Each structure stands twice: as C-alpha cells, then as structure tokens.
Amino acid sequence: AAELASVDLRAPTIPVVSTCSGDWLDPDRARDPGYWVSQLREPVRFGPAVRTALQRHADAAFIEMGPRAQLGALVRRQRAAAALSIVASGADAPERETAAWRLAHGALWCAGVELELHAASPATQRRRVPLPGYAFERQRYWVDALQPAPRAATAAVAAAPAVDAADAAPNAPSTAGDADLAARLRALFEDICGEPLDAASTSTPFVGLGLDSLTLTQASLQIRKRFGAAVSFRQLMGDLNSLDKLAAHLEAQRQPAPARAGAAAPAAAADIAGRFDAARPPVPGARLGRDASGKPAWFVADPARPSKYLKLEL
C-alpha cells in the first residue's frame, strides 16, 4: 500500500469488471491503493465478474491474454457463455507466439469481430496489394497403368477369386471398441466432474471442456482402477488430451498378445513376419492386404479387369 501511494494512479480508459468485487470497477476505486491491496488479500470472484460482463454484453467475444487457456475454460462453465466465442491469443513458448496471435486474429474475424488488418502483424504494417492476374499454365499428368504380373505369379493365382481394390487394401482397425471405450470414458469423466459432457465433444481437448488439473488427476487414478492401465496426469495434458485419443490408447493396450505354442512359436511368428513384410513383396507390384477370412495375403492387379486384384498363393 505504501508503494502504491507513491504512484500516480489514474482511472481506466475502458470499462473494467473487478474480480475483487464481481462488479464494474468505479474510477475512484481504481485510484485507491487500498483496492489493489485487497486484490491480493481477498478471494477472486471470477464467476460473478463474468456474469456481470455478460449482463451488459450478452454477445461478447472473450479474448484470453495469458499464455494458455485456463481462464477461457472457466468462462465456458458459465451457462450464459456457452455459445460465445472464447479465443486464446497467447502461447506457452516464444516460438509459437506469432502463430497463436494470428490464429486468434482469424478466430475473431470468423466470430464477426472487425479488426484492422495491420493488427495481425503490427511490426511490419502489412497491407493487401492487388496484383494482375494471369492464366495458369495447365499441364496434364497421366498415371501409367500397372504392369501385368509375371507369368509365374499369374499361373499361381489363376484359380483365385478376384476382389475389389478396396478389399485388397489392408483392413482398417475396427472402431467399435474405440466407440465403446469413448462412451465409458465419457461416463467416467462425468462422474468425476459432476456435469454432463456432450457426446460430440470426444475430440475436444480436456482443457477446452473446462476440466481442471484436479479433475484430470482424479481421472488418472480412476482409469488405473477401472481399466487397469497406467495413464499419468502429464499424458492427459499432452498426447492423450481428449476422449478419442485416450480411448484409442486404451484400446491399443488391451489388444491380446499372440498365443505362444512352445519353442516353435517364435519361429512361426518370424516366418509369418518375413512372408508378409510390406517392404519385400514376393513379386514386383504386389500389395499387402487381407483376404476374406481376415488373414494377411499378397495381391496383384488383374490385367484383364481394371480395379480388380488376384490373391497370390504363397
């Protein structure tokens, strides 16, 4: 208080909502050193301050000036701010600050906020300069047809049924397990935070859902207890920061390991791995995929029927 008493305090030039009182800041109060001392000693009334701002600006766009998005997550918890634009403008590393600033500029423009063009890059004062148009030099690039398979390979697959190109491609992993895991994980997070989570928000980062560090710490413990998987708080803030990523991680961990059959199992596994190495096709142009039974197999293009493939019998 003594230090502030020696400073010429002035009234703010823009309206300010005080998180000390939760109401609009009076200009005389802003010039009182005792007010700033109370900012350090009294509870932060962030929620009431947000609601006060929304009473006057119901369609406001919120811009977070800090390096991360914690305050934006707290604003999203206010029911009246659910449909508003909440934009983070900073980054947590110096090399990402410029990109974060420009992304915030674009997000505000998408929200209907008119900003001066030079605000996106004030250091260079960039401006749009119209240039004369020109006709593009069009060039056509033709993909050569696949060469017919060697005779030896063709003879070996003459009796094999033809399959579509899509069937010959490697099978994509099933997403049924991921969807079930995502639903169970969403229920787990809802139990912890006490609020329902939108089913369409499985790809939204946890911070964007308004989940704080305490909630994610509890989630880490519950995941270990219910799923038997060790997932740290750091992972939930990093690589596994959404329900989709977390479900995919848990699904990958619970895939059954290949059965061992005595001493012959390693040799059999090595033989299978050698026969179905994508980098070593048995004949030029062969593609690795799965047959109708789901087993790995090699396929070559059918020269008589475009977009059809024949299975190689090894």
Coordinates of C-alpha atoms in Angstrom, one line a residue:
A1 CA 0.0 0.0 0.0
A2 CA 2.9 2.4 0.8
E3 CA 4.5 1.7 -2.6
L4 CA 1.2 2.3 -4.5
A5 CA 0.6 5.5 -2.5
S6 CA 3.8 6.9 -4.2
V7 CA 2.4 6.2 -7.7
D8 CA 0.1 8.5 -9.6
L9 CA -2.9 6.1 -10.1
R10 CA -5.3 7.0 -12.9
A11 CA -8.8 6.0 -13.8
P12 CA -9.1 3.3 -16.5
T13 CA -9.9 4.4 -20.1
I14 CA -12.0 1.3 -20.8
P15 CA -14.7 -0.3 -18.6
V16 CA -13.2 -2.9 -16.2
V17 CA -15.1 -5.6 -14.3
S18 CA -13.3 -6.2 -11.0
T19 CA -12.7 -9.8 -9.9
C20 CA -12.4 -8.5 -6.4
S21 CA -16.0 -7.3 -6.2
G22 CA -17.5 -9.1 -9.1
D23 CA -18.9 -5.7 -10.3
W24 CA -17.9 -2.8 -12.6
L25 CA -14.8 -1.0 -11.2
D26 CA -15.5 2.5 -10.1
P27 CA -12.9 5.0 -11.4
D28 CA -12.3 6.5 -7.9
R29 CA -11.9 2.9 -6.5
A30 CA -9.2 2.2 -9.2
R31 CA -7.2 5.1 -7.9
D32 CA -7.3 3.8 -4.3
P33 CA -4.1 1.9 -3.3
G34 CA -6.3 0.0 -0.8
Y35 CA -8.2 -1.6 -3.7
W36 CA -5.1 -3.1 -5.2
V37 CA -4.1 -4.4 -1.7
S38 CA -7.5 -6.1 -1.5
Q39 CA -6.8 -7.8 -4.9
L40 CA -4.0 -9.7 -3.1
R41 CA -5.9 -10.5 0.2
E42 CA -9.5 -11.3 -0.8
P43 CA -10.9 -14.2 -2.8
V44 CA -11.1 -13.9 -6.6
R45 CA -14.7 -13.6 -7.7
F46 CA -14.1 -14.6 -11.3
G47 CA -17.6 -16.2 -11.9
P48 CA -19.6 -13.2 -10.7
A49 CA -17.3 -10.9 -12.8
V50 CA -18.0 -12.9 -16.0
R51 CA -21.8 -12.8 -15.3
T52 CA -21.6 -9.1 -14.7
A53 CA -19.9 -8.6 -18.1
L54 CA -22.5 -10.8 -19.9
Q55 CA -25.3 -8.7 -18.4
R56 CA -24.1 -5.7 -20.4
H57 CA -22.6 -7.6 -23.4
A58 CA -24.6 -10.7 -24.0
D59 CA -23.0 -11.5 -27.4
A60 CA -19.4 -10.6 -26.3
A61 CA -16.3 -12.4 -27.6
F62 CA -13.8 -13.2 -24.9
I63 CA -10.1 -12.9 -25.6
E64 CA -7.7 -14.6 -23.1
M65 CA -4.4 -12.6 -22.9
G66 CA -2.5 -15.2 -20.9
P67 CA -0.2 -17.8 -22.3
R68 CA -2.7 -20.7 -22.0
A69 CA -6.5 -21.2 -22.0
Q70 CA -7.3 -21.8 -18.3
L71 CA -9.5 -18.7 -17.9
G72 CA -11.3 -19.4 -21.1
A73 CA -12.2 -22.8 -19.7
L74 CA -13.6 -21.1 -16.6
V75 CA -15.7 -18.8 -18.8
R76 CA -17.2 -21.7 -20.7
R77 CA -18.6 -23.0 -17.4
Q78 CA -20.9 -20.1 -17.2
R79 CA -24.2 -21.2 -18.8
A80 CA -24.7 -17.8 -20.5
A81 CA -21.3 -18.0 -22.2
A82 CA -21.8 -21.5 -23.7
A83 CA -22.4 -20.3 -27.3
L84 CA -20.0 -17.4 -27.2
S85 CA -16.6 -17.2 -28.9
I86 CA -13.7 -17.6 -26.4
V87 CA -10.3 -17.1 -28.1
A88 CA -6.8 -17.7 -26.7
S89 CA -4.3 -15.2 -28.0
G90 CA -1.0 -16.4 -26.4
A91 CA 1.2 -19.4 -26.5
D92 CA 3.3 -21.2 -23.8
A93 CA 6.5 -21.0 -25.8
P94 CA 8.1 -17.9 -27.5
E95 CA 8.5 -19.6 -30.9
R96 CA 4.7 -20.2 -31.1
E97 CA 3.6 -16.7 -30.0
T98 CA 3.3 -15.3 -33.6
A99 CA 1.3 -18.3 -34.8
A100 CA -1.0 -18.1 -31.8
W101 CA -1.6 -14.4 -32.3
R102 CA -2.5 -14.8 -35.9
L103 CA -4.8 -17.7 -35.2
A104 CA -6.6 -15.6 -32.6
H105 CA -7.0 -12.8 -35.2
G106 CA -8.6 -15.3 -37.6
A107 CA -10.9 -16.8 -35.0
L108 CA -12.1 -13.3 -34.0
W109 CA -12.7 -12.5 -37.7
C110 CA -14.8 -15.7 -38.0
A111 CA -16.8 -14.6 -35.0
G112 CA -17.7 -11.4 -36.7
V113 CA -15.2 -9.1 -34.9
E114 CA -13.9 -6.4 -37.3
L115 CA -10.2 -5.9 -36.7
E116 CA -7.7 -3.7 -38.5
L117 CA -5.6 -5.7 -41.0
H118 CA -2.3 -4.5 -39.5
A119 CA -3.3 -5.7 -36.1
A120 CA -2.3 -9.2 -37.1
S121 CA 1.3 -8.1 -37.7
P122 CA 1.9 -4.7 -36.3
A123 CA 5.7 -4.9 -36.6
T124 CA 5.6 -5.0 -40.5
Q125 CA 2.4 -3.0 -41.1
R126 CA 1.4 -5.4 -43.9
R127 CA -1.3 -4.3 -46.3
R128 CA -3.1 -6.0 -49.2
V129 CA -1.8 -5.1 -52.7
P130 CA -3.9 -6.2 -55.7
L131 CA -1.8 -7.8 -58.4
P132 CA -2.7 -8.5 -62.1
G133 CA -4.0 -12.0 -62.7
Y134 CA -2.5 -14.5 -65.2
A135 CA -3.6 -17.7 -66.9
F136 CA -2.2 -20.8 -65.1
E137 CA 0.0 -23.0 -67.2
R138 CA -2.0 -26.2 -67.3
Q139 CA -0.2 -29.5 -67.5
R140 CA -1.7 -32.9 -67.5
Y141 CA -0.1 -35.7 -65.6
W142 CA -1.1 -39.2 -66.5
V143 CA -0.6 -42.1 -64.2
D144 CA 0.7 -45.1 -66.1
A145 CA -1.3 -48.3 -65.8
L146 CA 0.1 -51.2 -63.7
Q147 CA 2.3 -53.7 -65.4
P148 CA 0.9 -57.2 -65.7
A149 CA 2.1 -59.6 -63.1
P150 CA 4.9 -62.1 -64.1
R151 CA 3.7 -65.4 -65.7
A152 CA 4.8 -67.5 -62.7
A153 CA 2.7 -65.4 -60.4
T154 CA -0.3 -65.3 -62.8
A155 CA -0.2 -69.1 -63.0
A156 CA -0.2 -69.4 -59.3
V157 CA -3.3 -67.2 -58.8
A158 CA -5.3 -68.3 -61.9
A159 CA -7.9 -70.1 -59.7
A160 CA -8.1 -67.4 -57.0
P161 CA -11.2 -65.3 -56.9
A162 CA -10.9 -61.6 -57.9
V163 CA -11.5 -59.0 -55.3
D164 CA -12.1 -55.2 -55.5
A165 CA -9.2 -52.8 -54.9
A166 CA -10.8 -51.7 -51.6
D167 CA -10.9 -55.3 -50.4
A168 CA -7.3 -55.8 -51.3
A169 CA -6.1 -52.9 -49.2
P170 CA -5.0 -53.5 -45.6
N171 CA -8.0 -53.7 -43.3
A172 CA -8.6 -50.6 -41.2
P173 CA -8.8 -51.2 -37.5
S174 CA -12.3 -51.6 -36.1
T175 CA -13.6 -48.5 -34.4
A176 CA -16.4 -50.4 -32.5
G177 CA -14.1 -50.9 -29.5
D178 CA -12.9 -47.3 -29.6
A179 CA -16.5 -46.0 -29.6
D180 CA -17.5 -48.2 -26.6
L181 CA -14.4 -47.1 -24.7
A182 CA -15.1 -43.4 -25.5
A183 CA -18.6 -43.8 -24.1
R184 CA -17.3 -45.5 -20.9
L185 CA -14.6 -42.8 -20.5
R186 CA -17.1 -40.0 -21.0
A187 CA -19.3 -41.6 -18.2
L188 CA -16.2 -41.8 -16.0
F189 CA -15.3 -38.1 -16.6
E190 CA -19.0 -37.1 -16.0
D191 CA -18.9 -38.9 -12.6
I192 CA -15.8 -37.1 -11.6
C193 CA -16.7 -33.5 -12.7
G194 CA -20.4 -33.9 -11.9
E195 CA -21.5 -32.4 -15.2
P196 CA -22.7 -34.0 -18.4
L197 CA -20.3 -33.9 -21.4
D198 CA -21.6 -33.5 -24.9
A199 CA -21.3 -36.8 -26.9
A200 CA -19.9 -34.8 -29.9
S201 CA -17.0 -33.4 -27.7
T202 CA -14.9 -36.6 -27.7
S203 CA -12.3 -34.9 -29.9
T204 CA -12.2 -31.7 -27.8
P205 CA -9.2 -31.3 -25.5
F206 CA -9.9 -31.7 -21.8
V207 CA -8.9 -28.2 -21.1
G208 CA -11.4 -27.0 -23.7
L209 CA -14.1 -28.9 -21.9
G210 CA -13.3 -26.9 -18.7
L211 CA -11.6 -29.8 -16.9
D212 CA -9.0 -28.6 -14.4
S213 CA -5.9 -30.3 -13.1
L214 CA -7.7 -31.7 -10.0
T215 CA -10.3 -33.4 -12.3
L216 CA -7.6 -34.9 -14.6
T217 CA -5.6 -36.1 -11.6
Q218 CA -8.7 -38.0 -10.3
A219 CA -9.4 -39.3 -13.8
S220 CA -5.8 -40.7 -13.9
L221 CA -6.5 -42.7 -10.7
Q222 CA -9.9 -43.9 -11.8
I223 CA -8.6 -45.1 -15.2
R224 CA -5.9 -47.2 -13.5
K225 CA -8.6 -48.6 -11.2
R226 CA -11.3 -49.4 -13.8
F227 CA -9.2 -50.2 -16.9
G228 CA -6.0 -51.4 -15.3
A229 CA -4.0 -49.0 -17.4
A230 CA -1.4 -46.5 -16.1
V231 CA -2.2 -43.1 -17.6
S232 CA -0.4 -40.1 -16.0
F233 CA -1.7 -36.6 -15.5
R234 CA 1.1 -35.4 -17.8
Q235 CA -0.3 -37.7 -20.6
L236 CA -3.8 -36.4 -20.1
M237 CA -2.4 -32.9 -20.6
G238 CA -0.3 -33.9 -23.6
D239 CA -0.6 -36.8 -26.1
L240 CA -3.9 -38.2 -24.6
N241 CA -5.7 -34.9 -24.1
S242 CA -9.1 -35.9 -25.5
L243 CA -11.5 -38.8 -25.0
D244 CA -10.9 -40.1 -28.6
K245 CA -7.1 -40.2 -28.1
L246 CA -7.4 -41.8 -24.6
A247 CA -9.8 -44.4 -25.9
A248 CA -7.5 -45.3 -28.8
H249 CA -4.6 -45.6 -26.4
L250 CA -6.5 -47.9 -24.1
E251 CA -7.8 -50.0 -27.0
A252 CA -4.3 -50.5 -28.2
Q253 CA -3.1 -51.6 -24.8
R254 CA -5.9 -54.2 -24.4
Q255 CA -5.3 -55.9 -27.7
P256 CA -4.5 -59.6 -26.9
A257 CA -0.9 -60.7 -27.4
P258 CA -0.3 -63.6 -29.9
A259 CA -0.5 -67.0 -28.3
R260 CA 2.7 -68.9 -27.6
A261 CA 2.9 -72.5 -28.7
G262 CA 6.1 -73.8 -27.1
A263 CA 9.5 -73.4 -28.7
A264 CA 8.0 -73.3 -32.3
A265 CA 6.0 -70.1 -31.7
P266 CA 8.9 -67.6 -32.2
A267 CA 10.0 -69.4 -35.3
A268 CA 6.4 -69.4 -36.7
A269 CA 6.0 -65.7 -35.9
A270 CA 9.2 -64.9 -37.6
D271 CA 8.2 -66.9 -40.7
I272 CA 4.8 -65.0 -40.9
A273 CA 6.5 -61.6 -40.4
G274 CA 9.0 -62.5 -43.2
R275 CA 6.3 -63.6 -45.6
F276 CA 4.2 -60.5 -45.0
D277 CA 6.8 -57.8 -44.9
A278 CA 5.3 -54.8 -46.8
A279 CA 8.8 -53.7 -47.8
R280 CA 9.6 -57.1 -49.5
P281 CA 6.7 -58.1 -51.9
P282 CA 7.1 -61.6 -53.4
V283 CA 6.7 -60.2 -56.9
P284 CA 7.0 -56.7 -58.3
G285 CA 3.8 -54.6 -57.9
A286 CA 2.3 -56.9 -55.2
R287 CA 0.2 -55.3 -52.5
L288 CA -0.2 -56.5 -48.9
G289 CA -3.8 -56.8 -47.7
R290 CA -6.2 -59.3 -46.0
D291 CA -8.3 -62.0 -47.6
A292 CA -12.0 -62.7 -47.0
S293 CA -11.1 -64.5 -43.7
G294 CA -9.1 -61.5 -42.4
K295 CA -5.7 -63.2 -42.8
P296 CA -2.8 -61.3 -44.4
A297 CA -2.3 -62.0 -48.0
W298 CA -0.5 -60.7 -51.1
F299 CA -2.5 -59.4 -54.1
V300 CA -1.5 -58.4 -57.7
A301 CA -3.5 -56.4 -60.2
D302 CA -5.8 -58.4 -62.6
P303 CA -4.6 -57.4 -66.1
A304 CA -8.0 -58.4 -67.6
R305 CA -10.2 -56.4 -65.2
P306 CA -9.2 -52.9 -64.0
S307 CA -9.6 -52.2 -60.3
K308 CA -9.6 -55.9 -59.6
Y309 CA -6.9 -57.9 -57.7
L310 CA -5.9 -61.5 -57.6
K311 CA -4.7 -63.2 -54.5
L312 CA -1.2 -64.8 -54.5
E313 CA -0.9 -68.3 -53.2
L314 CA 2.4 -68.5 -51.3

